[in-house]
mmCIF file of C-alpha atoms in Angstrom:
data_model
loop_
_atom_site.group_PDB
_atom_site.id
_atom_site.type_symbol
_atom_site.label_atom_id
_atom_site.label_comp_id
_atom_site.label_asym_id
_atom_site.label_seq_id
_atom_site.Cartn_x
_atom_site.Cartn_y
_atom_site.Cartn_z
ATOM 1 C CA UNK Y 1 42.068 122.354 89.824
ATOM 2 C CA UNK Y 2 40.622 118.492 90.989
ATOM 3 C CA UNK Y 3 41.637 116.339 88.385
ATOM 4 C CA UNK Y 4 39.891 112.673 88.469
ATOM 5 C CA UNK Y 5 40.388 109.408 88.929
ATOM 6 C CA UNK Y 6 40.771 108.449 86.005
ATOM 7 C CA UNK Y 7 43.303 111.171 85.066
ATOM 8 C CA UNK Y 8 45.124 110.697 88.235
ATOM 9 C CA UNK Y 9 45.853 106.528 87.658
ATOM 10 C CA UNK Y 10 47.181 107.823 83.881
ATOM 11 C CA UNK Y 11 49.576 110.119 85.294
ATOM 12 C CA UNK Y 12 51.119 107.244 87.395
ATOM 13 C CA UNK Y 13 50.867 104.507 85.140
ATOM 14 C CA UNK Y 14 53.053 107.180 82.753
ATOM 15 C CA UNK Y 15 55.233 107.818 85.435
ATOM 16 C CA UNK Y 16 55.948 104.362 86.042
ATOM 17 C CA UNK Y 17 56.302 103.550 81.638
ATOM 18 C CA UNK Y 18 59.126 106.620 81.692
ATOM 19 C CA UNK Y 19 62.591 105.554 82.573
ATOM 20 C CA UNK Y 20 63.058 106.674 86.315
ATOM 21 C CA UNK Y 21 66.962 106.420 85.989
ATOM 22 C CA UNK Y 22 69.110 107.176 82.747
ATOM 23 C CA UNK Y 23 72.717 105.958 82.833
ATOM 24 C CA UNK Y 24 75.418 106.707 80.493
ATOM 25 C CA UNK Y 25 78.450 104.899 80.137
ATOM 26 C CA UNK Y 26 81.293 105.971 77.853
ATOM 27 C CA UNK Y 27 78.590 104.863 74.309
ATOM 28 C CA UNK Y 28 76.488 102.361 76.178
ATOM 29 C CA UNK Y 29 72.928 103.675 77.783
ATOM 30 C CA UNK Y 30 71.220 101.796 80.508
ATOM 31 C CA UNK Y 31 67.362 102.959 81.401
ATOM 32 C CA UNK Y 32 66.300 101.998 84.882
ATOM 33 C CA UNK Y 33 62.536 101.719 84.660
ATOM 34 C CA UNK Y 34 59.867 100.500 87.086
ATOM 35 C CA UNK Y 35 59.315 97.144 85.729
ATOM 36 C CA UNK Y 36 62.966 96.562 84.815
ATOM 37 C CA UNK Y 37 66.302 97.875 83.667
ATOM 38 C CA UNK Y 38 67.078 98.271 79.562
ATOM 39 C CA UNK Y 39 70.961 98.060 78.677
ATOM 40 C CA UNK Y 40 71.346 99.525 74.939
ATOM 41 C CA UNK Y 41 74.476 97.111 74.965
ATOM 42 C CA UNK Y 42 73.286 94.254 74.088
ATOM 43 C CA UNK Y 43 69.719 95.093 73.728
ATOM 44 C CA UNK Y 44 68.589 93.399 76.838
ATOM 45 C CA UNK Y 45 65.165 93.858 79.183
ATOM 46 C CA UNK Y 46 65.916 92.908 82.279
ATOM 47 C CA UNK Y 47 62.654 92.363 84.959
ATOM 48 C CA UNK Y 48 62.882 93.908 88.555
ATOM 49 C CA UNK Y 49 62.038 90.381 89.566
ATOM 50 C CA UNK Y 50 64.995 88.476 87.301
ATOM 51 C CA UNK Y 51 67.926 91.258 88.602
ATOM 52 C CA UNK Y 52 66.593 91.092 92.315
ATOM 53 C CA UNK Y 53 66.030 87.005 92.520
ATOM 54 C CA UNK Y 54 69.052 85.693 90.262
ATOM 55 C CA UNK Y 55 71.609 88.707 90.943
ATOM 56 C CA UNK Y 56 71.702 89.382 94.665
ATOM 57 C CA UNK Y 57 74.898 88.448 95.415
ATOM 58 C CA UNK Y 58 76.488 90.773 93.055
ATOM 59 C CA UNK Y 59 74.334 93.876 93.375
ATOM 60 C CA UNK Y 60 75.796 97.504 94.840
ATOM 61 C CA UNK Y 61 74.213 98.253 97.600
ATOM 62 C CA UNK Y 62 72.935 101.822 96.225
ATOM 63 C CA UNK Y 63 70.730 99.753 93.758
ATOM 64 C CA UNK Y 64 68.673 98.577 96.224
ATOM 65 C CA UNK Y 65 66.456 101.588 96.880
ATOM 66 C CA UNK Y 66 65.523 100.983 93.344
ATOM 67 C CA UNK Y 67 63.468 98.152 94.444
ATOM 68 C CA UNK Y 68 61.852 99.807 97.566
ATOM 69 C CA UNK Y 69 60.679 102.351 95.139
ATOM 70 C CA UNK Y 70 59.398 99.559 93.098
ATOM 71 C CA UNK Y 71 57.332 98.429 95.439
ATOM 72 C CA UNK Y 72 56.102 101.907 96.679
ATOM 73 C CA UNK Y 73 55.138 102.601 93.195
ATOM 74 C CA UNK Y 74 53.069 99.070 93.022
ATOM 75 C CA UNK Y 75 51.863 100.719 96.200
ATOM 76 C CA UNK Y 76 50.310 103.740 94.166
ATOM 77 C CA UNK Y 77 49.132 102.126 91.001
ATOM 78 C CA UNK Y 78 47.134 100.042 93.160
ATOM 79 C CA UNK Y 79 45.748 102.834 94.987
ATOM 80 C CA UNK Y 80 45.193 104.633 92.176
ATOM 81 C CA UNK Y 81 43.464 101.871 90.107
ATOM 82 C CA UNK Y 82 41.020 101.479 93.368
ATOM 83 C CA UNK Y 83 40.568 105.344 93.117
ATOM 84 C CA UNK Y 84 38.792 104.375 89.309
ATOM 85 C CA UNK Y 85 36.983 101.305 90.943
ATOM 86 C CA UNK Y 86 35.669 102.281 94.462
ATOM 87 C CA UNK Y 87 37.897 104.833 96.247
ATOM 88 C CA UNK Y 88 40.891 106.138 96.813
ATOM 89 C CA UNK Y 89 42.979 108.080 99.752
ATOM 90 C CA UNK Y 90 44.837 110.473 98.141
ATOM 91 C CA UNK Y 91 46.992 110.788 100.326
ATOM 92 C CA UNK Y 92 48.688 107.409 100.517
ATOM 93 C CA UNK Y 93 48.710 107.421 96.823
ATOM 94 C CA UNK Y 94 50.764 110.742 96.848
ATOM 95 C CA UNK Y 95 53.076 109.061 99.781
ATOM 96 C CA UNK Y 96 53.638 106.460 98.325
ATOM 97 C CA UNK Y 97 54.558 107.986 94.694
ATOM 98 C CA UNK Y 98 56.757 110.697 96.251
ATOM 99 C CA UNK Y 99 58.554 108.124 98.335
ATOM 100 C CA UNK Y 100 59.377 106.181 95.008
ATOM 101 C CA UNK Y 101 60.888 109.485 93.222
ATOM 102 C CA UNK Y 102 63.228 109.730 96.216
ATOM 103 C CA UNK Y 103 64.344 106.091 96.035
ATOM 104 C CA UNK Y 104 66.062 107.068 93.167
ATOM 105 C CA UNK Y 105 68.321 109.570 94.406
ATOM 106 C CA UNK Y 106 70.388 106.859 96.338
ATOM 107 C CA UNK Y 107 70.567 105.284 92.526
ATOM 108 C CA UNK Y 108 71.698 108.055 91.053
ATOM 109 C CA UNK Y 109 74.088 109.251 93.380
ATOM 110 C CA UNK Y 110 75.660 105.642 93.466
ATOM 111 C CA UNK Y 111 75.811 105.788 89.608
ATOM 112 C CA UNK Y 112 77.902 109.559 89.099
ATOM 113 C CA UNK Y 113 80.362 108.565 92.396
ATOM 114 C CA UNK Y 114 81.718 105.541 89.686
ATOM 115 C CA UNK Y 115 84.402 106.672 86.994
ATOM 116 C CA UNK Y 116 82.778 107.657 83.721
ATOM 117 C CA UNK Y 117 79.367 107.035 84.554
ATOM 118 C CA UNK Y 118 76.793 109.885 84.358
ATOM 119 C CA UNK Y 119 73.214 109.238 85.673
ATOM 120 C CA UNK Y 120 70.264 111.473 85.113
ATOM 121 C CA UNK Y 121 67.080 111.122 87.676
ATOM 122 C CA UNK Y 122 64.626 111.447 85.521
ATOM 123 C CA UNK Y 123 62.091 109.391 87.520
ATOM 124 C CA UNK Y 124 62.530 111.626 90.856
ATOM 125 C CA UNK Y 125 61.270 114.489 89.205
ATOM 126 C CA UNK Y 126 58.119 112.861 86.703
ATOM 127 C CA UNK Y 127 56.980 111.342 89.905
ATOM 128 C CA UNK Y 128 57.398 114.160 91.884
ATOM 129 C CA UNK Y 129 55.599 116.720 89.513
ATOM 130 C CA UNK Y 130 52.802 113.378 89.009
ATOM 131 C CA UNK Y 131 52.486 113.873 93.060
ATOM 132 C CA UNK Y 132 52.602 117.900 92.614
ATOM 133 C CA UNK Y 133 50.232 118.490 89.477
ATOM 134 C CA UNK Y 134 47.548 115.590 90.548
ATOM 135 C CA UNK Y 135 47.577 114.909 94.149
ATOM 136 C CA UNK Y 136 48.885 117.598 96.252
ATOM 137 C CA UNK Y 137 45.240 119.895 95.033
ATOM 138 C CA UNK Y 138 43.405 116.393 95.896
ATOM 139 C CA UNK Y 139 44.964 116.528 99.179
ATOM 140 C CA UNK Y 140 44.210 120.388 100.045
ATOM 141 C CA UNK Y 141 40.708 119.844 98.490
ATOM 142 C CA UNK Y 142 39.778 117.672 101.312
ATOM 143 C CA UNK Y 143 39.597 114.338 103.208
ATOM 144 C CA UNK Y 144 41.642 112.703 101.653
ATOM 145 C CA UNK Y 145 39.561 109.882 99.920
ATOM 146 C CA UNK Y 146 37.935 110.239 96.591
#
């Protein structure tokens, strides 16, 4: 089953609107999301660009894939946004989207080593079944670029 262009950029842009990263600690929830991280306590949005630029002195250094798969998921929103306007290689796309699932492992392992923290990946596995369900029959179907 070849699913479009069109169908294919929705998938990721929902991957990347889902939290990729749910963290509970003791009553307080943080959601680590593509375009930022959301702490329940006090309700706070928090940009990738704000934590990376004004916090870098204090971050752990597990946090950090988090932002490489930031950047790989820019990666595949932009490929798959020139997939609706011109073309797109499939295969790059589907790199590049299963490469940001697996930056979060590092995040979530680093998260459930700390006392009383308890981290869920959900990110790994939308973007994973995204890459699974939409690219990997675009990628058997052919050359790559559609």
């Amino acid at each position: 089953m070849a699913h479009g262009p069109r169908r294919r950029l929705v998938a990721v842009v929902v991957a990347g609107i889902v939290p990729w990263t749910a963290v509970l600690v003791g009553a307080e929830l943080t959601l680590v999301f593509s375009f930022g991280l959301f702490n329940t306590n006090p309700p706070e949005l928090l940009s990738v660009y704000s934590y990376f630029v004004r916090f870098t002195g204090s971050l752990p250094q597990f946090i950090e894939s988090w932002g490489t798969g930031v950047l790989l998921y820019a990666f595949a929103l932009t490929s798959a946004a020139l997939g609706v306007a011109w073309r797109e290689d499939v295969r790059l796309t589907a790199l590049a989207l299963a490469g940001a699932g697996l930056t979060q492992i590092p995040v979530f392992l680093g998260f459930n080593r700390r006392l009383n923290y308890v981290a869920v990946p959900v990110g790994t596995v939308v973007l994973l079944a995204v890459v699974w369900w939409y690219y990997l029959p675009a990628v058997r179907a052919g050359s790559g670029t559609q």
